[in-house]
Short mmCIF file of C-alpha atoms in Angstrom, two decimals:
data_model
loop_
_atom_site.label_atom_id
_atom_site.label_comp_id
_atom_site.label_asym_id
_atom_site.label_seq_id
_atom_site.Cartn_x
_atom_site.Cartn_y
_atom_site.Cartn_z
CA ASN C 25 0.14 -0.38 0.18
CA ALA C 26 2.32 3.34 -1.07
CA GLY C 27 -1.00 5.56 0.80
CA VAL C 28 -1.02 8.43 -0.84
CA THR C 29 2.22 9.38 -3.92
CA GLN C 30 2.31 12.84 -5.09
CA THR C 31 4.74 13.74 -8.25
CA PRO C 32 7.16 16.07 -8.86
CA LYS C 33 8.61 16.08 -4.97
CA PHE C 34 9.89 19.47 -6.70
CA ARG C 35 9.42 21.72 -8.84
CA VAL C 36 10.88 25.80 -10.25
CA LEU C 37 8.32 27.17 -12.55
CA LYS C 38 9.14 30.53 -14.13
CA THR C 39 5.79 33.63 -14.38
CA GLY C 40 3.91 32.43 -16.74
CA GLN C 41 4.67 28.79 -17.36
CA SER C 42 1.78 25.61 -16.64
CA MET C 43 2.12 22.54 -15.00
CA THR C 44 -0.11 20.05 -13.27
CA LEU C 45 0.80 18.22 -10.29
CA LEU C 46 -0.52 14.67 -10.10
CA CYS C 47 -2.20 12.78 -6.42
CA ALA C 48 -2.81 9.13 -6.84
CA GLN C 49 -4.38 7.40 -3.57
CA ASP C 50 -4.39 3.70 -3.47
CA MET C 51 -6.73 3.49 -0.64
CA ASN C 52 -10.19 3.40 -2.43
CA HIS C 53 -11.25 6.54 -0.97
CA GLU C 54 -13.93 9.02 -2.13
CA TYR C 55 -12.59 12.03 -1.19
CA MET C 56 -9.71 13.72 -2.25
CA TYR C 57 -7.54 17.21 -1.23
CA TRP C 58 -4.87 19.63 -2.52
CA TYR C 59 -3.79 22.00 0.07
CA ARG C 60 -1.28 24.81 -0.54
CA GLN C 61 1.24 25.19 2.67
CA ASP C 62 2.72 29.23 3.14
CA PRO C 63 4.16 30.38 6.28
CA GLY C 64 2.37 31.76 9.03
CA MET C 65 -0.65 31.27 6.59
CA GLY C 66 -1.68 27.55 7.69
CA LEU C 67 -2.72 25.05 5.38
CA ARG C 68 -5.61 25.90 2.74
CA LEU C 69 -7.86 24.21 1.11
CA ILE C 70 -7.42 24.30 -2.81
CA HIS C 71 -10.01 22.77 -4.52
CA TYR C 72 -11.97 18.94 -3.15
CA SER C 73 -13.54 16.03 -5.19
CA VAL C 74 -16.67 14.29 -3.60
CA GLY C 75 -16.26 11.30 -6.43
CA GLU C 76 -15.01 10.55 -9.60
CA GLY C 77 -15.84 13.17 -12.30
CA THR C 78 -16.74 16.71 -9.04
CA THR C 79 -14.77 18.93 -8.09
CA ALA C 80 -15.39 21.58 -5.81
CA LYS C 81 -14.10 25.40 -4.51
CA GLY C 82 -11.98 25.39 -1.68
CA GLU C 83 -10.42 28.14 0.12
CA VAL C 84 -8.23 29.65 -2.31
CA PRO C 85 -9.06 28.52 -5.68
CA ASP C 86 -8.65 31.02 -8.42
CA GLY C 87 -5.90 30.27 -10.18
CA TYR C 88 -5.93 27.12 -9.84
CA ASN C 89 -7.81 23.92 -11.82
CA VAL C 90 -8.10 20.19 -11.08
CA SER C 91 -9.72 17.16 -12.43
CA ARG C 92 -10.66 13.95 -10.54
CA LEU C 93 -11.12 12.04 -14.54
CA LYS C 94 -10.13 8.18 -12.01
CA LYS C 95 -10.86 7.92 -8.98
CA GLN C 96 -7.60 7.01 -7.23
CA ASN C 97 -6.39 10.67 -9.45
CA PHE C 98 -6.33 14.31 -8.16
CA LEU C 99 -5.05 16.45 -10.77
CA LEU C 100 -4.29 20.20 -9.65
CA GLY C 101 -2.87 22.50 -12.86
CA LEU C 102 -1.04 25.99 -12.72
CA GLU C 103 -2.40 27.66 -16.39
CA SER C 104 -0.29 30.13 -16.03
CA ALA C 105 1.97 30.46 -13.00
CA ALA C 106 2.71 33.37 -10.44
CA PRO C 107 5.42 33.87 -7.84
CA SER C 108 2.13 34.72 -5.36
CA GLN C 109 1.86 30.26 -6.07
CA THR C 110 5.46 29.68 -4.79
CA SER C 111 4.47 26.90 -1.85
CA VAL C 112 4.39 23.89 -0.72
CA TYR C 113 1.63 22.12 -1.56
CA PHE C 114 -0.10 19.13 -0.54
CA CYS C 115 -2.48 16.23 -1.58
CA ALA C 116 -4.94 14.72 0.79
CA SER C 117 -7.13 11.72 0.53
CA SER C 118 -10.40 10.21 2.92
CA TYR C 119 -13.22 8.00 3.72
CA SER C 120 -16.30 9.44 5.50
CA SER C 121 -16.97 7.09 8.28
CA LEU C 122 -19.20 7.52 11.99
CA TRP C 123 -15.84 8.84 13.35
CA GLY C 124 -15.78 11.95 10.67
CA TYR C 125 -12.70 12.39 7.77
CA GLU C 126 -9.69 10.87 8.91
CA GLN C 127 -7.16 12.45 5.66
CA TYR C 128 -4.33 10.87 4.89
CA PHE C 129 -2.03 12.93 3.43
CA GLY C 130 1.07 12.54 0.63
CA PRO C 131 4.69 13.74 1.13
CA GLY C 132 4.25 17.26 -0.61
CA THR C 133 5.44 19.25 -3.90
CA ARG C 134 7.77 21.45 -2.86
CA LEU C 135 7.07 24.68 -5.56
CA THR C 136 8.67 27.69 -7.00
CA VAL C 137 8.01 30.24 -9.29
CA THR C 138 10.73 32.96 -10.54
CA SER Z 23 -16.60 32.26 9.66
CA GLN Z 24 -14.80 29.79 11.11
CA GLU Z 25 -11.13 30.40 12.38
CA LEU Z 26 -9.03 27.98 14.72
CA GLU Z 27 -6.33 29.86 16.80
CA GLN Z 28 -3.45 27.81 17.92
CA SER Z 29 -1.10 28.87 21.23
CA PRO Z 30 1.68 28.71 20.72
CA GLN Z 31 3.02 29.25 17.82
CA SER Z 32 6.15 27.49 19.06
CA LEU Z 33 7.83 25.86 21.62
CA ILE Z 34 11.09 24.38 22.81
CA VAL Z 35 11.18 22.47 26.03
CA GLN Z 36 13.82 20.30 27.40
CA GLU Z 37 13.57 16.32 26.71
CA GLY Z 38 11.38 15.12 29.90
CA LYS Z 39 9.44 17.50 30.36
CA ASN Z 40 5.54 17.46 30.02
CA LEU Z 41 3.70 20.32 27.22
CA THR Z 42 -0.01 20.89 26.51
CA ILE Z 43 -0.49 22.72 23.20
CA ASN Z 44 -4.37 24.13 22.56
CA CYS Z 45 -6.43 25.18 19.38
CA THR Z 46 -9.20 27.27 20.27
CA SER Z 47 -12.21 27.75 17.56
CA SER Z 48 -14.66 30.56 16.67
CA LYS Z 49 -17.02 28.55 16.25
CA THR Z 50 -18.54 25.11 18.10
CA LEU Z 51 -16.51 22.60 17.11
CA TYR Z 52 -18.13 19.31 15.46
CA GLY Z 53 -14.80 17.46 14.82
CA LEU Z 54 -11.47 18.13 16.13
CA TYR Z 55 -8.82 16.36 14.22
CA TRP Z 56 -5.13 16.52 15.40
CA TYR Z 57 -2.34 15.83 12.52
CA LYS Z 58 1.49 16.11 13.70
CA GLN Z 59 3.40 17.12 10.50
CA LYS Z 60 7.96 16.64 10.50
CA TYR Z 61 9.71 19.09 8.75
CA GLY Z 62 9.75 18.80 4.86
CA GLU Z 63 6.97 16.38 4.95
CA GLY Z 64 3.06 15.45 4.83
CA LEU Z 65 0.90 15.70 7.81
CA ILE Z 66 0.41 11.98 9.76
CA PHE Z 67 -3.08 11.81 11.75
CA LEU Z 68 -3.30 11.92 15.71
CA MET Z 69 -6.79 11.72 16.84
CA MET Z 70 -10.15 12.52 16.26
CA LEU Z 71 -12.62 13.89 18.96
CA GLN Z 72 -16.33 14.79 18.54
CA LYS Z 73 -18.64 15.26 21.82
CA GLY Z 74 -18.09 17.68 24.82
CA GLY Z 75 -16.16 16.23 27.54
CA GLU Z 76 -13.82 13.48 25.23
CA GLU Z 77 -10.56 12.48 25.98
CA LYS Z 78 -8.02 10.35 24.21
CA SER Z 79 -4.88 8.42 24.49
CA HIS Z 80 -2.37 7.35 21.88
CA GLU Z 81 1.23 6.40 23.69
CA LYS Z 82 2.32 9.51 25.72
CA ILE Z 83 0.34 11.64 24.11
CA THR Z 84 -3.94 13.48 25.21
CA ALA Z 85 -5.89 14.96 23.41
CA LYS Z 86 -9.61 16.28 25.05
CA LEU Z 87 -12.09 18.96 23.48
CA ASP Z 88 -13.72 20.73 26.23
CA GLU Z 89 -17.22 20.77 27.28
CA LYS Z 90 -18.67 24.04 25.44
CA LYS Z 91 -16.94 22.52 22.11
CA GLN Z 92 -14.53 25.13 21.30
CA GLN Z 93 -11.51 24.32 22.94
CA SER Z 94 -9.31 21.60 22.92
CA SER Z 95 -6.01 20.73 23.74
CA LEU Z 96 -3.00 18.20 22.98
CA HIS Z 97 -0.53 16.83 26.09
CA ILE Z 98 2.64 15.21 26.04
CA THR Z 99 3.65 13.42 28.85
CA ALA Z 100 7.89 13.21 29.64
CA SER Z 101 8.32 14.41 25.57
CA GLN Z 102 11.02 13.43 23.49
CA PRO Z 103 12.66 14.46 20.32
CA SER Z 104 10.96 12.46 18.63
CA HIS Z 105 8.10 13.86 19.20
CA ALA Z 106 9.09 17.05 17.40
CA GLY Z 107 7.67 18.51 14.52
CA ILE Z 108 4.38 20.87 14.23
CA TYR Z 109 1.55 20.17 15.12
CA LEU Z 110 -1.99 21.55 13.65
CA CYS Z 111 -5.36 21.08 14.61
CA GLY Z 112 -7.94 20.67 12.10
CA ALA Z 113 -12.22 21.27 12.43
CA ASP Z 114 -14.81 19.96 10.48
CA THR Z 115 -17.10 23.35 9.05
CA SER Z 116 -20.49 21.41 9.50
CA GLU Z 117 -22.37 20.51 11.95
CA ASN Z 118 -24.45 18.16 9.65
CA TYR Z 119 -22.26 14.64 9.19
CA GLY Z 120 -21.27 14.30 6.37
CA GLY Z 121 -22.27 18.56 5.43
CA SER Z 122 -18.80 19.02 5.24
CA GLN Z 123 -17.67 16.62 3.14
CA GLY Z 124 -14.54 16.65 5.00
CA ASN Z 125 -13.86 20.08 4.06
CA LEU Z 126 -11.69 20.70 7.13
CA ILE Z 127 -9.94 24.22 8.08
CA PHE Z 128 -7.03 24.21 10.02
CA GLY Z 129 -4.56 26.40 12.79
CA LYS Z 130 -1.31 27.62 11.43
CA GLY Z 131 0.61 24.90 13.57
CA THR Z 132 2.38 24.91 16.37
CA LYS Z 133 5.96 24.11 15.90
CA LEU Z 134 7.98 22.01 19.35
CA SER Z 135 11.11 21.49 19.58
CA VAL Z 136 12.21 18.64 21.70
CA LYS Z 137 15.93 19.32 23.68
CA PRO Z 138 18.13 16.25 24.31
#
C-alpha cells in the first residue's frame, strides 16, 4: 500500500509557465483534496473532490484548476504560474465514517515560481 | 467564517518535560482533528474528537475537547526528541454529518522542539 503519492516532489517554474501536479491514492477513498501550505498562513484548501468526476472550490481556488477523471487520481493544474503560487502543495484523501473524515496526506510538492 | 487559533506558535522543551498545545475555535467544534507534521513531510493523523468532554490517548499523547466544544488541548507527557515537529488542529466546518464533505479548516500550527 503506497497510500497517497505526489508527483513531482520539487519543481521550479518561470512566471507564466504551466504545470500539472499529480496525486494518486490506492486506498479507494472517495474524497480527495489539494492544499497549499505557506509560512504564517497554515494549510489552506484549494479544491476538493467528493467522487470521480466531481470537483469543488475550497478557500483559495483562484489560479488553479483540478480534474478527477479517475477515482484514484486528482490533478492540480496551474495554467499561468505566478510568484504568489510559490508554496508547498499537499494532496490528501479520506473516506467518510461514523467518526468523521480522517485524511491521509501525501509527502508534498515544493513549487517555486520565479 | 470559522477560525482556529493555536497557542503557543512555537515551543521549546527539555526532553522529559510535559507540554500542552491549545486549539481554540471561534465557533462550536463538531469534529476536531489533531495532526503532526515532521519538517518537510506530509501530515500524519493523530486523533479525532467529536463529543464535548471527550478525551483520547495514544502512547504519551492525550487530546481533550472541552464541554462547550470550542477548545481542544493536546498534552504530551515526558516529551522525547521524536515528538518534535509541527502540530496542527483541524476542524469540521459543518454540524451535519457528511455536510462538510471532509472540508476541514486548519490552525496555523505549533512548532515543537525537544532538546535532548
